[in-house]
């Protein structure tokens, strides 16, 4: 896998990843000398996820699994971002992170509910991969029929894409209409430094530094391939 052959590999387990633990992620350390240092750092600095944190995350995981579907994804995402902003749920990114500041208690161990969810995800990983591979091929074959350009053949052959990217001229309108009508359309990426709302100047980025990335952010939407999407749902999404 890309990223696993260096000294470090960071793997996200955020809600919409193929392998999800709800939030957070994992660190793979391939250098044993560095692994010892990382272990000491965790022992000395990491905050242990206590009962309350575990309960909050567990509730969010249950609600996500029960409520989020292709029909509700747009509205639930908007609600989730609002609740995170007012501090009622644990979000993917804190306000401090978007400002380029180190949040309090940033280094935190995985909660028990996250580990349990991760094990469930591992148990069905092959099913997940095969499902995404089939939907990737479905989108690839159908997109020209509905008037959209598709990816180069070599990029999708036998590949289980996380999401299938498509360029459109009216991204904002497409996403807004899809949400109102109950179709799941992704917006990755909204900014050259994801997510949208990041204070770009805090990270040394100036508009125009990456014109192609900025153009992609304005034009690219993406189509879901996760297990809650079947071919019938994918077809409705393509023609809505």
Tab-separated table of C-alpha atoms in Angstrom:
chain	number	residue	atom	x	y	z
A	1	UNK	CA	0.000	0.000	0.000
A	2	UNK	CA	1.152	3.523	-0.748
A	3	UNK	CA	2.557	5.059	2.400
A	4	UNK	CA	3.502	1.843	4.163
A	5	UNK	CA	7.078	1.605	2.910
A	6	UNK	CA	8.585	4.716	4.544
A	7	UNK	CA	9.740	5.141	8.116
A	8	UNK	CA	6.279	6.366	9.094
A	9	UNK	CA	2.801	5.889	7.643
A	10	UNK	CA	-0.262	7.785	8.850
A	11	UNK	CA	-3.627	6.199	8.088
A	12	UNK	CA	-6.903	8.011	8.632
A	13	UNK	CA	-9.890	6.171	10.083
A	14	UNK	CA	-12.327	9.060	9.611
A	15	UNK	CA	-16.024	8.440	8.939
A	16	UNK	CA	-15.877	8.219	5.162
A	17	UNK	CA	-12.737	6.142	4.767
A	18	UNK	CA	-12.860	2.517	3.511
A	19	UNK	CA	-11.513	1.395	6.885
A	20	UNK	CA	-13.176	3.532	9.538
A	21	UNK	CA	-12.808	3.820	13.294
A	22	UNK	CA	-15.128	6.830	13.369
A	23	UNK	CA	-12.409	9.413	13.960
A	24	UNK	CA	-8.648	9.500	14.352
A	25	UNK	CA	-6.386	7.012	12.667
A	26	UNK	CA	-3.286	4.888	13.035
A	27	UNK	CA	0.461	5.330	12.868
A	28	UNK	CA	2.718	2.659	11.398
A	29	UNK	CA	6.395	2.933	12.377
A	30	UNK	CA	8.770	0.766	10.340
A	31	UNK	CA	11.997	1.888	12.040
A	32	UNK	CA	12.405	0.119	15.399
A	33	UNK	CA	14.614	2.884	16.821
A	34	UNK	CA	11.939	5.432	16.042
A	35	UNK	CA	9.241	3.046	17.253
A	36	UNK	CA	10.797	3.078	20.717
A	37	UNK	CA	10.750	6.893	20.731
A	38	UNK	CA	7.127	6.959	19.617
A	39	UNK	CA	6.197	4.500	22.352
A	40	UNK	CA	7.864	6.671	24.985
A	41	UNK	CA	6.139	9.760	23.603
A	42	UNK	CA	2.765	8.058	23.882
A	43	UNK	CA	3.482	6.903	27.424
A	44	UNK	CA	4.539	10.380	28.523
A	45	UNK	CA	2.290	12.702	26.519
A	46	UNK	CA	-0.790	10.905	25.213
A	47	UNK	CA	-4.158	11.499	26.846
A	48	UNK	CA	-6.067	8.307	27.569
A	49	UNK	CA	-9.603	8.238	26.196
A	50	UNK	CA	-11.772	7.952	29.296
A	51	UNK	CA	-15.321	6.696	29.804
A	52	UNK	CA	-17.035	9.948	28.789
A	53	UNK	CA	-14.988	10.333	25.597
A	54	UNK	CA	-15.643	6.683	24.748
A	55	UNK	CA	-19.381	7.109	25.368
A	56	UNK	CA	-19.608	10.198	23.144
A	57	UNK	CA	-17.737	8.505	20.319
A	58	UNK	CA	-19.746	5.311	20.713
A	59	UNK	CA	-22.997	7.273	20.419
A	60	UNK	CA	-21.707	9.085	17.337
A	61	UNK	CA	-20.678	5.797	15.716
A	62	UNK	CA	-24.114	4.265	16.386
A	63	UNK	CA	-25.916	7.347	15.062
A	64	UNK	CA	-23.712	7.460	11.969
A	65	UNK	CA	-24.382	3.806	11.182
A	66	UNK	CA	-28.124	4.170	11.794
A	67	UNK	CA	-28.869	7.537	10.194
A	68	UNK	CA	-26.361	8.167	7.404
A	69	UNK	CA	-27.350	6.788	4.019
A	70	UNK	CA	-27.031	8.057	0.446
A	71	UNK	CA	-30.416	9.773	0.860
A	72	UNK	CA	-29.523	11.550	4.125
A	73	UNK	CA	-25.757	12.083	3.746
A	74	UNK	CA	-25.895	15.720	2.611
A	75	UNK	CA	-28.225	16.929	5.350
A	76	UNK	CA	-26.530	14.871	8.090
A	77	UNK	CA	-23.115	16.238	7.072
A	78	UNK	CA	-24.390	19.821	7.328
A	79	UNK	CA	-25.916	19.101	10.751
A	80	UNK	CA	-22.762	17.336	11.950
A	81	UNK	CA	-20.561	20.290	11.003
A	82	UNK	CA	-22.888	22.666	12.843
A	83	UNK	CA	-22.961	20.505	15.985
A	84	UNK	CA	-19.170	20.245	15.888
A	85	UNK	CA	-18.857	24.018	15.577
A	86	UNK	CA	-20.975	24.585	18.694
A	87	UNK	CA	-19.164	21.835	20.604
A	88	UNK	CA	-21.945	19.249	20.876
A	89	UNK	CA	-20.149	16.456	19.013
A	90	UNK	CA	-16.543	15.363	18.511
A	91	UNK	CA	-15.516	16.598	15.067
A	92	UNK	CA	-12.913	15.566	12.523
A	93	UNK	CA	-11.073	18.884	12.869
A	94	UNK	CA	-11.082	21.458	15.638
A	95	UNK	CA	-11.164	25.221	15.145
A	96	UNK	CA	-7.583	25.391	16.420
A	97	UNK	CA	-6.388	22.984	13.720
A	98	UNK	CA	-7.963	25.095	10.982
A	99	UNK	CA	-6.106	28.095	12.395
A	100	UNK	CA	-2.796	26.226	12.342
A	101	UNK	CA	-2.622	25.861	16.116
A	102	UNK	CA	-2.012	22.759	18.227
A	103	UNK	CA	-5.294	21.830	19.978
A	104	UNK	CA	-5.417	20.803	23.616
A	105	UNK	CA	-5.302	17.031	24.147
A	106	UNK	CA	-4.474	16.504	20.467
A	107	UNK	CA	-2.404	13.374	21.151
A	108	UNK	CA	-5.044	10.945	22.402
A	109	UNK	CA	-5.170	7.161	22.498
A	110	UNK	CA	-7.852	5.271	20.613
A	111	UNK	CA	-11.088	4.764	22.531
A	112	UNK	CA	-12.361	1.235	23.161
A	113	UNK	CA	-15.362	1.745	20.877
A	114	UNK	CA	-13.031	2.781	18.047
A	115	UNK	CA	-10.911	-0.356	18.441
A	116	UNK	CA	-14.050	-2.498	18.401
A	117	UNK	CA	-15.346	-0.772	15.267
A	118	UNK	CA	-11.948	-1.201	13.623
A	119	UNK	CA	-12.061	-4.953	14.229
A	120	UNK	CA	-15.537	-5.133	12.676
A	121	UNK	CA	-14.253	-3.230	9.664
A	122	UNK	CA	-11.311	-5.606	9.272
A	123	UNK	CA	-13.665	-8.578	9.303
A	124	UNK	CA	-15.425	-7.282	6.175
A	125	UNK	CA	-12.540	-5.541	4.423
A	126	UNK	CA	-12.470	-7.945	1.448
A	127	UNK	CA	-16.216	-7.511	0.914
A	128	UNK	CA	-15.718	-3.743	1.128
A	129	UNK	CA	-12.901	-3.738	-1.429
A	130	UNK	CA	-14.792	-5.927	-3.897
A	131	UNK	CA	-17.912	-3.760	-3.608
A	132	UNK	CA	-15.920	-0.604	-4.324
A	133	UNK	CA	-14.197	-2.270	-7.251
A	134	UNK	CA	-17.560	-3.153	-8.824
A	135	UNK	CA	-19.019	0.326	-8.312
A	136	UNK	CA	-15.866	1.933	-9.690
A	137	UNK	CA	-16.280	-0.113	-12.859
A	138	UNK	CA	-20.004	0.711	-12.978
A	139	UNK	CA	-19.387	4.462	-12.840
A	140	UNK	CA	-16.559	4.150	-15.357
A	141	UNK	CA	-18.798	2.440	-17.899
A	142	UNK	CA	-21.878	4.634	-17.373
A	143	UNK	CA	-20.407	8.147	-17.132
A	144	UNK	CA	-19.955	8.656	-20.914
A	145	UNK	CA	-23.600	7.622	-21.421
A	146	UNK	CA	-24.802	10.533	-19.262
A	147	UNK	CA	-22.431	13.080	-20.763
A	148	UNK	CA	-19.504	13.130	-18.325
A	149	UNK	CA	-15.815	12.508	-18.872
A	150	UNK	CA	-14.336	9.520	-17.092
A	151	UNK	CA	-10.907	8.757	-15.713
A	152	UNK	CA	-8.147	7.281	-17.838
A	153	UNK	CA	-8.565	3.529	-18.211
A	154	UNK	CA	-5.298	2.671	-16.477
A	155	UNK	CA	-6.386	4.539	-13.345
A	156	UNK	CA	-9.480	2.436	-12.725
A	157	UNK	CA	-8.805	-1.057	-14.056
A	158	UNK	CA	-9.455	-3.414	-11.144
A	159	UNK	CA	-9.197	-0.508	-8.683
A	160	UNK	CA	-11.498	-0.084	-5.636
A	161	UNK	CA	-11.710	3.718	-5.639
A	162	UNK	CA	-12.731	5.437	-2.412
A	163	UNK	CA	-14.860	7.766	-4.567
A	164	UNK	CA	-15.064	8.336	-8.305
A	165	UNK	CA	-14.110	11.948	-9.211
A	166	UNK	CA	-16.029	13.857	-11.884
A	167	UNK	CA	-15.501	17.410	-13.178
A	168	UNK	CA	-18.534	19.685	-13.485
A	169	UNK	CA	-18.937	23.338	-14.445
A	170	UNK	CA	-21.418	24.144	-11.659
A	171	UNK	CA	-20.142	22.324	-8.570
A	172	UNK	CA	-21.979	24.385	-5.953
A	173	UNK	CA	-25.307	24.036	-7.766
A	174	UNK	CA	-24.864	20.278	-8.262
A	175	UNK	CA	-24.006	19.639	-4.612
A	176	UNK	CA	-26.847	21.833	-3.325
A	177	UNK	CA	-29.437	20.236	-5.606
A	178	UNK	CA	-28.218	16.722	-4.793
A	179	UNK	CA	-28.540	17.350	-1.058
A	180	UNK	CA	-32.086	18.709	-1.428
A	181	UNK	CA	-33.160	15.749	-3.549
A	182	UNK	CA	-31.480	13.105	-1.395
A	183	UNK	CA	-28.518	12.117	-3.553
A	184	UNK	CA	-25.047	11.667	-2.091
A	185	UNK	CA	-22.473	13.786	-3.917
A	186	UNK	CA	-19.074	14.400	-2.330
A	187	UNK	CA	-17.209	17.725	-2.461
A	188	UNK	CA	-13.580	16.641	-1.990
A	189	UNK	CA	-11.609	18.736	-2.169
A	190	UNK	CA	-12.945	22.139	-1.221
A	191	UNK	CA	-9.569	23.791	-0.704
A	192	UNK	CA	-5.937	23.164	-1.758
A	193	UNK	CA	-5.356	22.663	1.972
A	194	UNK	CA	-8.312	20.560	3.064
A	195	UNK	CA	-10.804	21.106	4.641
A	196	UNK	CA	-12.670	24.196	3.518
A	197	UNK	CA	-12.420	26.995	6.038
A	198	UNK	CA	-8.731	26.403	6.733
A	199	UNK	CA	-6.801	29.652	7.229
A	200	UNK	CA	-4.510	29.114	4.263
A	201	UNK	CA	-2.146	31.983	5.127
A	202	UNK	CA	-1.350	30.322	8.466
A	203	UNK	CA	0.193	27.466	6.505
A	204	UNK	CA	2.095	29.684	4.081
A	205	UNK	CA	-0.311	29.198	1.186
A	206	UNK	CA	-1.201	32.076	-1.137
A	207	UNK	CA	-3.920	32.021	-3.817
A	208	UNK	CA	-2.449	31.080	-7.177
A	209	UNK	CA	0.381	28.925	-5.815
A	210	UNK	CA	-1.319	25.747	-7.088
A	211	UNK	CA	-3.676	26.834	-9.888
A	212	UNK	CA	-4.549	23.313	-11.019
A	213	UNK	CA	-5.428	22.278	-7.468
A	214	UNK	CA	-7.573	25.395	-7.067
A	215	UNK	CA	-9.314	24.640	-10.365
A	216	UNK	CA	-9.981	21.075	-9.246
A	217	UNK	CA	-11.475	22.346	-5.987
A	218	UNK	CA	-13.892	24.503	-7.984
A	219	UNK	CA	-14.905	21.747	-10.396
A	220	UNK	CA	-14.523	18.249	-8.943
A	221	UNK	CA	-17.330	16.361	-7.255
A	222	UNK	CA	-17.165	12.676	-6.384
A	223	UNK	CA	-19.485	9.683	-6.442
A	224	UNK	CA	-19.706	7.279	-3.479
A	225	UNK	CA	-18.657	3.626	-3.632
A	226	UNK	CA	-19.297	2.557	-0.017
A	227	UNK	CA	-21.342	-0.447	1.082
A	228	UNK	CA	-24.603	1.492	1.478
A	229	UNK	CA	-24.599	2.300	-2.250
A	230	UNK	CA	-25.827	-0.370	-4.668
A	231	UNK	CA	-25.937	-0.146	-8.470
A	232	UNK	CA	-29.555	1.030	-8.433
A	233	UNK	CA	-28.647	3.934	-6.135
A	234	UNK	CA	-25.541	4.685	-8.195
A	235	UNK	CA	-27.638	4.812	-11.380
A	236	UNK	CA	-30.138	7.230	-9.826
A	237	UNK	CA	-27.262	9.438	-8.713
A	238	UNK	CA	-25.830	9.569	-12.231
A	239	UNK	CA	-29.074	10.655	-13.869
A	240	UNK	CA	-30.629	12.922	-11.224
